[in-house]
Short mmCIF file of C-alpha atoms in Angstrom, two decimals:
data_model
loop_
_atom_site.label_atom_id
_atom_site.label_comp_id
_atom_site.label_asym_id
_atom_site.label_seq_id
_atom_site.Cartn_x
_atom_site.Cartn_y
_atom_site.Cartn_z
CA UNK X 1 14.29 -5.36 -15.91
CA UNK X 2 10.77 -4.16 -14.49
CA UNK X 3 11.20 -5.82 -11.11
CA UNK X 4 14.86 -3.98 -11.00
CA UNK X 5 13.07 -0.95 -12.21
CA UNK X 6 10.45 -0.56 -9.61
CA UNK X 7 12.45 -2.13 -6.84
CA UNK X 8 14.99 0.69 -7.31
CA UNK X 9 12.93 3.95 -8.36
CA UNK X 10 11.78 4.88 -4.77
CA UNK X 11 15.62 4.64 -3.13
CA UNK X 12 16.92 6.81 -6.68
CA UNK X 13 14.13 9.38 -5.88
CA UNK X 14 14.79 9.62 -2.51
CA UNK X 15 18.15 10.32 -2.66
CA UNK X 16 17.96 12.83 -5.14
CA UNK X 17 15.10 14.66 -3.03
CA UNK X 18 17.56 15.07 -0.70
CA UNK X 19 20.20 16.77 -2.82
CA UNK X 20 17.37 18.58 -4.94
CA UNK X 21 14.57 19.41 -2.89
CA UNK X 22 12.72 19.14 -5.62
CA UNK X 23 10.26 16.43 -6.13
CA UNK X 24 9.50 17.24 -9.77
CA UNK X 25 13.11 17.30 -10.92
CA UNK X 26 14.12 13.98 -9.21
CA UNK X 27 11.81 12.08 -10.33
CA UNK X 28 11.98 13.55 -13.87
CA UNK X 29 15.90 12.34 -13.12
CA UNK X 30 14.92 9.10 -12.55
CA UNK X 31 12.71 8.52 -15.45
CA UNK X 32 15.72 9.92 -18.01
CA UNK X 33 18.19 7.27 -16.13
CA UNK X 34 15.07 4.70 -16.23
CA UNK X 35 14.79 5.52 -20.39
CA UNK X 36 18.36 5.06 -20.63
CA UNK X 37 18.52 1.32 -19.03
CA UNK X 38 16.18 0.36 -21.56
CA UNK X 39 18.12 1.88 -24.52
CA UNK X 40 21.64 0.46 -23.25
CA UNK X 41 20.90 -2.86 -21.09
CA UNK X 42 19.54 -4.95 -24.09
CA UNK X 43 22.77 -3.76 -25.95
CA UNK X 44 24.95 -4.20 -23.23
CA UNK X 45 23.55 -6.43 -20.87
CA UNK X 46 22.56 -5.32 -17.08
CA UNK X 47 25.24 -4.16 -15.06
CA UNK X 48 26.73 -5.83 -12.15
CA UNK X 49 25.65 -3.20 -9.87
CA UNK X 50 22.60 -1.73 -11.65
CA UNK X 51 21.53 0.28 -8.54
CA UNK X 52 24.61 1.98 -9.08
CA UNK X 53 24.71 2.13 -12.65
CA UNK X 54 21.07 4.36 -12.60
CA UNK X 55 22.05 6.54 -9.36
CA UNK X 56 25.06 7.76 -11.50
CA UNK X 57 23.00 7.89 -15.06
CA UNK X 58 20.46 9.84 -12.83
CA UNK X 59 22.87 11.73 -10.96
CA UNK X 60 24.43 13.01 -14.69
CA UNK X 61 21.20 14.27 -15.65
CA UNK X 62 20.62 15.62 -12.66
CA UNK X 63 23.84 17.54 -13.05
CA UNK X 64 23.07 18.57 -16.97
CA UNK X 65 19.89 19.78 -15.83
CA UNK X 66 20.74 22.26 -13.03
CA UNK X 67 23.59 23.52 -15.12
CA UNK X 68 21.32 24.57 -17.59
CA UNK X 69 19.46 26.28 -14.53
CA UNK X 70 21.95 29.34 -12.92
CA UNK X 71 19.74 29.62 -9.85
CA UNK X 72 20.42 25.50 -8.70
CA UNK X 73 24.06 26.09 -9.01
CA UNK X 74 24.15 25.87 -5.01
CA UNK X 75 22.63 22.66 -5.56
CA UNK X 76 25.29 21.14 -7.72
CA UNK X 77 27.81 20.72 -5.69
CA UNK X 78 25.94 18.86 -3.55
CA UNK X 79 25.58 16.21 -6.49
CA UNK X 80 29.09 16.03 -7.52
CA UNK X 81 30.09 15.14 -3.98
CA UNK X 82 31.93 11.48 -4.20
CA UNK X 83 29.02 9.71 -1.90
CA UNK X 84 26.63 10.18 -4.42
CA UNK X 85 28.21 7.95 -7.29
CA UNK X 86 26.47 4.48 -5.88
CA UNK X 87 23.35 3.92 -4.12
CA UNK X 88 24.69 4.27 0.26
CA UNK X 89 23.78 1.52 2.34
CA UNK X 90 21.32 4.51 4.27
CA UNK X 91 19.30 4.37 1.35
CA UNK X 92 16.36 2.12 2.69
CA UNK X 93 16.33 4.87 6.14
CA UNK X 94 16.24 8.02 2.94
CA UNK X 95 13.02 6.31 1.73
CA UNK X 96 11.42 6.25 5.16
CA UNK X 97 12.76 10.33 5.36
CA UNK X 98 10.89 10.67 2.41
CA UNK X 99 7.67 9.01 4.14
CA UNK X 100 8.18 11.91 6.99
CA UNK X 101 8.82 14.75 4.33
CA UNK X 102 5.46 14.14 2.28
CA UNK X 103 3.45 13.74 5.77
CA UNK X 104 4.52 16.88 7.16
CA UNK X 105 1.87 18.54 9.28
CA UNK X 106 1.67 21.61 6.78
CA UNK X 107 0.40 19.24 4.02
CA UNK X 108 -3.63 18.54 3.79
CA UNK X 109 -4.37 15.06 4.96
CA UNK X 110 -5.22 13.48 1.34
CA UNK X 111 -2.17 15.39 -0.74
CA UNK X 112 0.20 13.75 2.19
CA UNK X 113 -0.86 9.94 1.25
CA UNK X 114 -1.04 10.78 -2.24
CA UNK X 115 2.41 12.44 -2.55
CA UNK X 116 3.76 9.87 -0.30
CA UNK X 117 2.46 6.66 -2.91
CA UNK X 118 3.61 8.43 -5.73
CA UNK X 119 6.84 9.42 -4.56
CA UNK X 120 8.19 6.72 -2.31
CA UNK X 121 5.89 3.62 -3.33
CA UNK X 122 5.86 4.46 -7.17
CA UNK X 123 2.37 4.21 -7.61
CA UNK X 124 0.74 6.05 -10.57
CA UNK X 125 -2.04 9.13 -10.56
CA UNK X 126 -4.80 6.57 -11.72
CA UNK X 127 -3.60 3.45 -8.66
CA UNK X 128 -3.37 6.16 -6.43
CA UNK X 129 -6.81 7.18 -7.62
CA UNK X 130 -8.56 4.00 -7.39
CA UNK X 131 -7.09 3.77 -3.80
CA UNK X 132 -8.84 6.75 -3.04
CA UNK X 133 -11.93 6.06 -4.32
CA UNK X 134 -11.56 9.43 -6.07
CA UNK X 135 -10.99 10.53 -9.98
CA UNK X 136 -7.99 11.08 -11.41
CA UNK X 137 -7.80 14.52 -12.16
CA UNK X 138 -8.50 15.40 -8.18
CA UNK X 139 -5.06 13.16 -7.24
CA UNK X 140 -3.28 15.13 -9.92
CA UNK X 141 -4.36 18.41 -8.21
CA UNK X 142 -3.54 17.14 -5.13
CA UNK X 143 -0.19 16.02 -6.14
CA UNK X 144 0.74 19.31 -7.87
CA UNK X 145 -0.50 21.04 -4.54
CA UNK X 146 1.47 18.87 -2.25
CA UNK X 147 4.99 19.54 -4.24
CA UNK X 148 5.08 23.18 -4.75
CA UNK X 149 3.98 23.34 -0.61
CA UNK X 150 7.22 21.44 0.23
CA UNK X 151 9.11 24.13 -1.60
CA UNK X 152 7.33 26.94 -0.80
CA UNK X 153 7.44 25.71 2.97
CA UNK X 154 10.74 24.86 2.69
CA UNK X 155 9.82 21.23 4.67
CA UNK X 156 12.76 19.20 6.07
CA UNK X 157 14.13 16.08 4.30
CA UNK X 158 14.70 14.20 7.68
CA UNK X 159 12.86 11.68 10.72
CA UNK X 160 11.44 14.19 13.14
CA UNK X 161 12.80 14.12 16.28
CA UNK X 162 11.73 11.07 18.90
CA UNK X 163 9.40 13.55 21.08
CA UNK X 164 7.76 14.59 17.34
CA UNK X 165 7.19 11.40 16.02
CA UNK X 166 3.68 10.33 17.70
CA UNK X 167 1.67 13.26 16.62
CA UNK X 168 3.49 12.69 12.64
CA UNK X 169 2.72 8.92 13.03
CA UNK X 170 -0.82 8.59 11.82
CA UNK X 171 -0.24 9.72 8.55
CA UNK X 172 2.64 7.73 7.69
CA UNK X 173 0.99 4.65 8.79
CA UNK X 174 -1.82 5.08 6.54
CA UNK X 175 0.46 5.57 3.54
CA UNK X 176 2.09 2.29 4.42
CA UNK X 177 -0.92 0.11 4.64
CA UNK X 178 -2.35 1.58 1.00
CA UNK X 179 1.29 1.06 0.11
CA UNK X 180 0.59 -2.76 0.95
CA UNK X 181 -2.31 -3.02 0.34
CA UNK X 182 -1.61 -1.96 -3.29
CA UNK X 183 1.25 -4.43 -3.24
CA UNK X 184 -0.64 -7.10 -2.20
CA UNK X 185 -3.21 -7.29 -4.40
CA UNK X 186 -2.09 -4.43 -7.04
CA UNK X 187 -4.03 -2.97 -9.98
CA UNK X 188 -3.58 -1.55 -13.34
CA UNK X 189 0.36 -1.83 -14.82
CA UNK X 190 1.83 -4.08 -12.10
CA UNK X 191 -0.98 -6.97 -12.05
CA UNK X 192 -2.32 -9.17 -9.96
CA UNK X 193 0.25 -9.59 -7.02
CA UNK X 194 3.24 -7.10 -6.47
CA UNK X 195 5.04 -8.99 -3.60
CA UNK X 196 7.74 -6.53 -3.55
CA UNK X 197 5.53 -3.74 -3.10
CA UNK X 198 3.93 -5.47 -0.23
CA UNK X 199 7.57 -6.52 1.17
CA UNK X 200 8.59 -3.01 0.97
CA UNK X 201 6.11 -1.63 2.86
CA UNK X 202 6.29 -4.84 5.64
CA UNK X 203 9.54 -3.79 5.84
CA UNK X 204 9.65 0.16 5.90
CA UNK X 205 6.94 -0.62 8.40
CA UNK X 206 9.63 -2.87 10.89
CA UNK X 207 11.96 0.24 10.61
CA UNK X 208 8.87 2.42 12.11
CA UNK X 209 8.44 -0.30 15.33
CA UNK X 210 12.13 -0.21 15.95
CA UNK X 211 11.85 3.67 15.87
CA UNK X 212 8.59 3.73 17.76
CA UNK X 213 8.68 0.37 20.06
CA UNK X 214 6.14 1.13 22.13
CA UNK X 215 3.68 2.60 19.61
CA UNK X 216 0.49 0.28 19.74
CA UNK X 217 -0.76 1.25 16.21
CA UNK X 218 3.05 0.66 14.77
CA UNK X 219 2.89 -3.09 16.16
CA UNK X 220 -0.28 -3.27 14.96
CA UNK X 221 0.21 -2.47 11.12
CA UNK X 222 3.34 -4.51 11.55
CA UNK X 223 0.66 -7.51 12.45
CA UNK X 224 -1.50 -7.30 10.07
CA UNK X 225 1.40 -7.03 7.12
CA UNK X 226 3.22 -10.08 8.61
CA UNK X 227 -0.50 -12.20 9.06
CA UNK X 228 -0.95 -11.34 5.28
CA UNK X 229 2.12 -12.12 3.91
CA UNK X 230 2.16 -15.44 6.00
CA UNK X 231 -0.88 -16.88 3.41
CA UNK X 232 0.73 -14.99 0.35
CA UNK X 233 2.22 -18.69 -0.87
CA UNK X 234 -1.40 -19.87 -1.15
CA UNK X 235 -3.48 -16.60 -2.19
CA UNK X 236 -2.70 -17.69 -6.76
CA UNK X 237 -2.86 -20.81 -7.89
CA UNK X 238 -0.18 -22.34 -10.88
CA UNK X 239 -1.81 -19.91 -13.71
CA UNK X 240 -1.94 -17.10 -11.78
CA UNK X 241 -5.97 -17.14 -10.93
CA UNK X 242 -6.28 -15.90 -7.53
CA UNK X 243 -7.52 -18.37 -4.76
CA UNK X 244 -10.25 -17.17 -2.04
CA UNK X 245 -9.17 -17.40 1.41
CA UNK X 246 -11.52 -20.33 2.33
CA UNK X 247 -9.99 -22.70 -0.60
CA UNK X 248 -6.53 -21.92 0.08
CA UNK X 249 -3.91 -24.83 1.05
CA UNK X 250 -3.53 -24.06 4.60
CA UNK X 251 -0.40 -25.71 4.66
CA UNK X 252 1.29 -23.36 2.67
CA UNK X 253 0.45 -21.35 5.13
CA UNK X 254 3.80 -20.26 6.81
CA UNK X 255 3.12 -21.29 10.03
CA UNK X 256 6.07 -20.08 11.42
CA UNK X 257 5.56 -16.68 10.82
CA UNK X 258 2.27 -16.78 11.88
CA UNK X 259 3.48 -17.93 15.19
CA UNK X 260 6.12 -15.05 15.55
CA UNK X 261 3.25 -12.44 14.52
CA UNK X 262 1.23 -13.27 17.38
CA UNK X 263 4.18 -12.64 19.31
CA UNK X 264 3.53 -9.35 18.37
CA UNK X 265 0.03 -8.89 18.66
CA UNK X 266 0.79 -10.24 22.39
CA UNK X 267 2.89 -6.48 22.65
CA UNK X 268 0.53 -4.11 21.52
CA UNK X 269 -2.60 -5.96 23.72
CA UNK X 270 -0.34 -5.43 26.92
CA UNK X 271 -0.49 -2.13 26.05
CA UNK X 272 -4.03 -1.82 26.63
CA UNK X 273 -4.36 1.63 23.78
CA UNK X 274 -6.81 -0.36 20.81
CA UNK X 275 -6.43 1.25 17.65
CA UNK X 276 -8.07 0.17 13.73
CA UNK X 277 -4.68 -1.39 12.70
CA UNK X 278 -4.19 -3.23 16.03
CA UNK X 279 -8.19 -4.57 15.46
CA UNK X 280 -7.56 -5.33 11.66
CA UNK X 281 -4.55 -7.25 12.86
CA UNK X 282 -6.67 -9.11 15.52
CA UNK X 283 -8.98 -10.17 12.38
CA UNK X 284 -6.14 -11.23 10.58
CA UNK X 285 -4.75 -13.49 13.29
CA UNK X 286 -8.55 -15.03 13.90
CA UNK X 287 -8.10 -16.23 10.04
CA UNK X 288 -4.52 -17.00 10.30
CA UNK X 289 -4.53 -19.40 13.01
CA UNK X 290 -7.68 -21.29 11.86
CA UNK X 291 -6.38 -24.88 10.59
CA UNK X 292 -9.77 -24.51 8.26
CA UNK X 293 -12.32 -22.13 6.89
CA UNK X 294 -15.14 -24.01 9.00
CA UNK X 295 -12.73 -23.45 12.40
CA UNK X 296 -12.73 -19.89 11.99
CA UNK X 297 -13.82 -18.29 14.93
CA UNK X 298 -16.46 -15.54 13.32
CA UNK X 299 -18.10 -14.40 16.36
CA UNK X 300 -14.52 -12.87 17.55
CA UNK X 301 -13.96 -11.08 13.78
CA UNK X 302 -17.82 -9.50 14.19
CA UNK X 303 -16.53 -8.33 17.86
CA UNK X 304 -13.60 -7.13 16.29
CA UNK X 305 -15.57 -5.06 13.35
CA UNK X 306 -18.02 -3.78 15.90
CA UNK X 307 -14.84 -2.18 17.52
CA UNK X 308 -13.14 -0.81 14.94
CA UNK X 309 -16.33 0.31 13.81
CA UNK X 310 -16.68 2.40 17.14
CA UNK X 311 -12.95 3.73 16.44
CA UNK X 312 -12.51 4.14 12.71
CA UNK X 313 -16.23 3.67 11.14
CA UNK X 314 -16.17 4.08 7.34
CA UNK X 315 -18.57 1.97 4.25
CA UNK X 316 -15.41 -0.27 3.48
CA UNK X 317 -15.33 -1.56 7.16
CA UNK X 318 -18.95 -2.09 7.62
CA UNK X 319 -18.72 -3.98 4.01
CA UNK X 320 -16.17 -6.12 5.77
CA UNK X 321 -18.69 -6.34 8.86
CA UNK X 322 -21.13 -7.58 6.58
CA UNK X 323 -19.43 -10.53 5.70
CA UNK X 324 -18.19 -11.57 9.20
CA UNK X 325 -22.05 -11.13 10.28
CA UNK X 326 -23.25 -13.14 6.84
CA UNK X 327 -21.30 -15.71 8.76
CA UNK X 328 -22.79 -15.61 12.06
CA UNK X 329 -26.70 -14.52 11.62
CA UNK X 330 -26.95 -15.77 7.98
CA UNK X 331 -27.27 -13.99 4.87
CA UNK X 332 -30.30 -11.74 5.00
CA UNK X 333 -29.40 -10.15 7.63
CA UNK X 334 -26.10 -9.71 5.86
CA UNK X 335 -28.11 -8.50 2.94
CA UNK X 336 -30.06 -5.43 4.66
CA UNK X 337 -26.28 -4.32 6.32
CA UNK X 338 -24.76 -4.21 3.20
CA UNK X 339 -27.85 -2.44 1.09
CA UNK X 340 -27.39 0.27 3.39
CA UNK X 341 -24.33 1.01 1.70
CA UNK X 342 -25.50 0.93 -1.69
CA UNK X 343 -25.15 4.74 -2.39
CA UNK X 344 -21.35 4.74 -1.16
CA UNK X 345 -19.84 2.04 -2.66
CA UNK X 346 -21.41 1.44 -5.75
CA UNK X 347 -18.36 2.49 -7.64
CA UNK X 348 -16.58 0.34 -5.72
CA UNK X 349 -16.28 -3.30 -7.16
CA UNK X 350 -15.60 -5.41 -4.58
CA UNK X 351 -19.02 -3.78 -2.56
CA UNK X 352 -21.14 -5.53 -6.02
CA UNK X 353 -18.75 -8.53 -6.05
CA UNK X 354 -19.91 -8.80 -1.98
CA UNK X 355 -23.50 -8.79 -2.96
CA UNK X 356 -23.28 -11.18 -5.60
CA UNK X 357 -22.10 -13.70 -3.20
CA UNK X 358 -25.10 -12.94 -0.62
CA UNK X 359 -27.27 -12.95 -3.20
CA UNK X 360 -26.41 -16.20 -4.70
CA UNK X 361 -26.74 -17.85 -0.76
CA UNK X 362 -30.47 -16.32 -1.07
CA UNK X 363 -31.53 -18.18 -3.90
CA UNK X 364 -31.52 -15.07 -6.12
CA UNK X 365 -29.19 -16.24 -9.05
CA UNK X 366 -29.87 -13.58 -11.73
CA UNK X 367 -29.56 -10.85 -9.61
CA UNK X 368 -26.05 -12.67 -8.59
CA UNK X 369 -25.05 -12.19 -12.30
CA UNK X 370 -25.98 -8.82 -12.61
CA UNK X 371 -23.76 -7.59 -9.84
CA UNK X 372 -20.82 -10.13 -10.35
CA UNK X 373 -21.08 -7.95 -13.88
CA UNK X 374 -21.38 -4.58 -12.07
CA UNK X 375 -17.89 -5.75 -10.20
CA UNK X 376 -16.42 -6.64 -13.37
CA UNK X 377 -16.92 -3.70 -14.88
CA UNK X 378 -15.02 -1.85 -11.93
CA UNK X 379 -12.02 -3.72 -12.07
CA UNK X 380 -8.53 -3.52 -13.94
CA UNK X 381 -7.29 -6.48 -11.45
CA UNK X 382 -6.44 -9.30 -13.89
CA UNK X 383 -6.58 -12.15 -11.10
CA UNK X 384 -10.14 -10.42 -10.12
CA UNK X 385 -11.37 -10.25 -13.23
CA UNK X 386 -10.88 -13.80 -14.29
CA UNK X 387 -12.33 -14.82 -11.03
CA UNK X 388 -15.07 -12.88 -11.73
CA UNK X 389 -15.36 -14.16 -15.51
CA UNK X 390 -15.27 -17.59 -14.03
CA UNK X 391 -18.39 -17.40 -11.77
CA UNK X 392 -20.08 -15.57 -14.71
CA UNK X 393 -19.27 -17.99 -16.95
#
């Protein structure tokens, strides 16, 4: 029921945004018809159609609720309209309406992303949080913000127009790739791997390229998602532990897909208009098309940092840097890169988990331990934390 559960939540909210225009009460909606499945389906047994079956349970409560509320009677009718008993086929293009609604230009950059994971993606205050870098408490503000400017504003529930849709792009691509990246190697509640997650937001993403064709940065997030996915086979072992990229099984690799991806990347480098997601794709494809780890071509990923460094420099890429140049100048100079970032990242567990790899190619084993620790104690990943048990142990 908890795959059904979140692979439906985002299309329910959605839909009732758009006959609400209220985020608050939808999703409160969809949480009463989400309560109710687990009351009635282990009675019952799941419906047929169980989209269906929580669009109308949500729909009812929906309709209770504004009933109770004179000034949303406008509002009802537009729920008791016959198109509204079963999820539409249009639901899929609703979510990606949503996307547009929560990255409205009258939002502040952060509460767009934030509003957008919560809302469409289904991620929770503390996920969103850790995404962020940021506490808790300053996503819930953000949140709470975000929602009352939508009503206040009174923001559209709708794609801009073509001619509006570059300068409304940016945002909506970032909340896509933390919407993967979340899915692809998710934390707290959901675990190690959330595949769905990650296929959602490949696939919201595909709707964006068709939209946008010739956007550069579109084809480019499309990239990277599809490179990623491509090696998702070989990324946990049997039990679940994950495996690091340079003892995967390469050929469980889908090559195939990796072939069709760089038919992509060949679009967006004809278009001659670099951008961080069309660079962080190029990385991708350097690792993807290696047939081993000792093949893979590291002086092209440090070109590729150093670029996206120049575009779109933050601690998290030069971490990334470090390791590409750990790679081709050796550890310690991989060592005094990444100490430079000490103050930044040290909440940040895979910054400690980093140096505890560098540290153990210097010969310095207890210092090794005592940031494979740090990283541990930073982490709710399960799959990271029993890797990171493992080398400790």
């Amino acid at each position: 029921m908890a795959a059904i559960f979140h692979e439906e939540a985002g299309r329910l909210t959605a839909a009732l945004v758009r006959s609400l225009g209220n985020f608050d009460l939808a999703e409160e909606c969809v949480q009463d018809a989400l309560v109710s499945a687990l009351e009635h389906w282990p009675r019952e047994g799941i419906p047929r159609n169980p989209g269906a079956w929580l669009m109308t349970t949500a729909r009812r409560k929906g309709i209770d609720r504004l009933r109770r509320e004179k000034r949303y009677q406008e509002k009802l009718a537009d729920l008791e309209e016959p198109s509204m008993s079963a999820p539409s086929a249009t639901l899929p293009d609703e979510r990606l309406e949503l996307i547009f609604t929560c990255c409205h230009p009258a939002l502040a950059r952060e509460a767009q992303v934030a509003l957008t994971l919560r809302s469409v993606a289904g991620l929770t205050t503390p996920e969103i949080a850790r995404a962020f870098l940021v506490p808790e408490a300053t996503i819930a503000q953000r949140l709470v913000r975000a929602k009352r400017k939508i009503v206040d504003a009174r923001i559209p529930f709708r794609v801009p127009d073509r001619e509006e849709l570059p300068e409304r792009i940016d945002q909506v691509l970032a909340v896509l790739y933390l919407m993967f990246n979340e899915g692809y190697l998710g934390t707290g509640r959901r675990g190690a791997s959330d595949r769905d997650l990650a296929a959602e937001a490949e696939w919201l993403t595909s709707l964006l390229a068709d939209l946008m064709p010739d956007e550069a940065e579109v084809l480019g997030l499309l990239a990277l998602m599809r490179f990623h996915l491509a090696r998702a086979a070989a990324r946990f072992d049997a039990r679940g532990e994950m495996i690091l990229l340079q003892h995967q099984d390469r050929s469980r690799w889908d090559r195939r897909r990796i072939d069709e991806t760089f038919a992509i990347v060949g679009r967006f480098v004809t278009m001659r208009h670099p951008g961080p997601y069309q660079l962080q794709a190029l990385i991708a494809g350097a690792h993807a098309d290696a047939k081993s780890w000792e093949s893979t071509r590291w002086p092209n990923i440090l070109l590729s940092y150093d670029a996206l460094i120049a575009i779109n420099d933050s601690p998290v890429v030069r971490l990334n840097r470090a390791i590409a140049l750990w790679h081709v100048q050796g550890a310690e100079q991989a060592y005094i890169e990444l100490f430079r970032l000490s103050e930044e990242l040290d909440q940040y567990h895979l910054y400690h988990a980093t140096r505890a790899e560098l540290l153990r190619a210097l010969g310095r084993a207890d210092e090794a331990r005592a940031a494979d620790r740090r990283a541990l104690e930073l982490t709710e990943n399960p799959a990271e934390r029993a890797l990171l048990s493992a080398r400790l142990a």
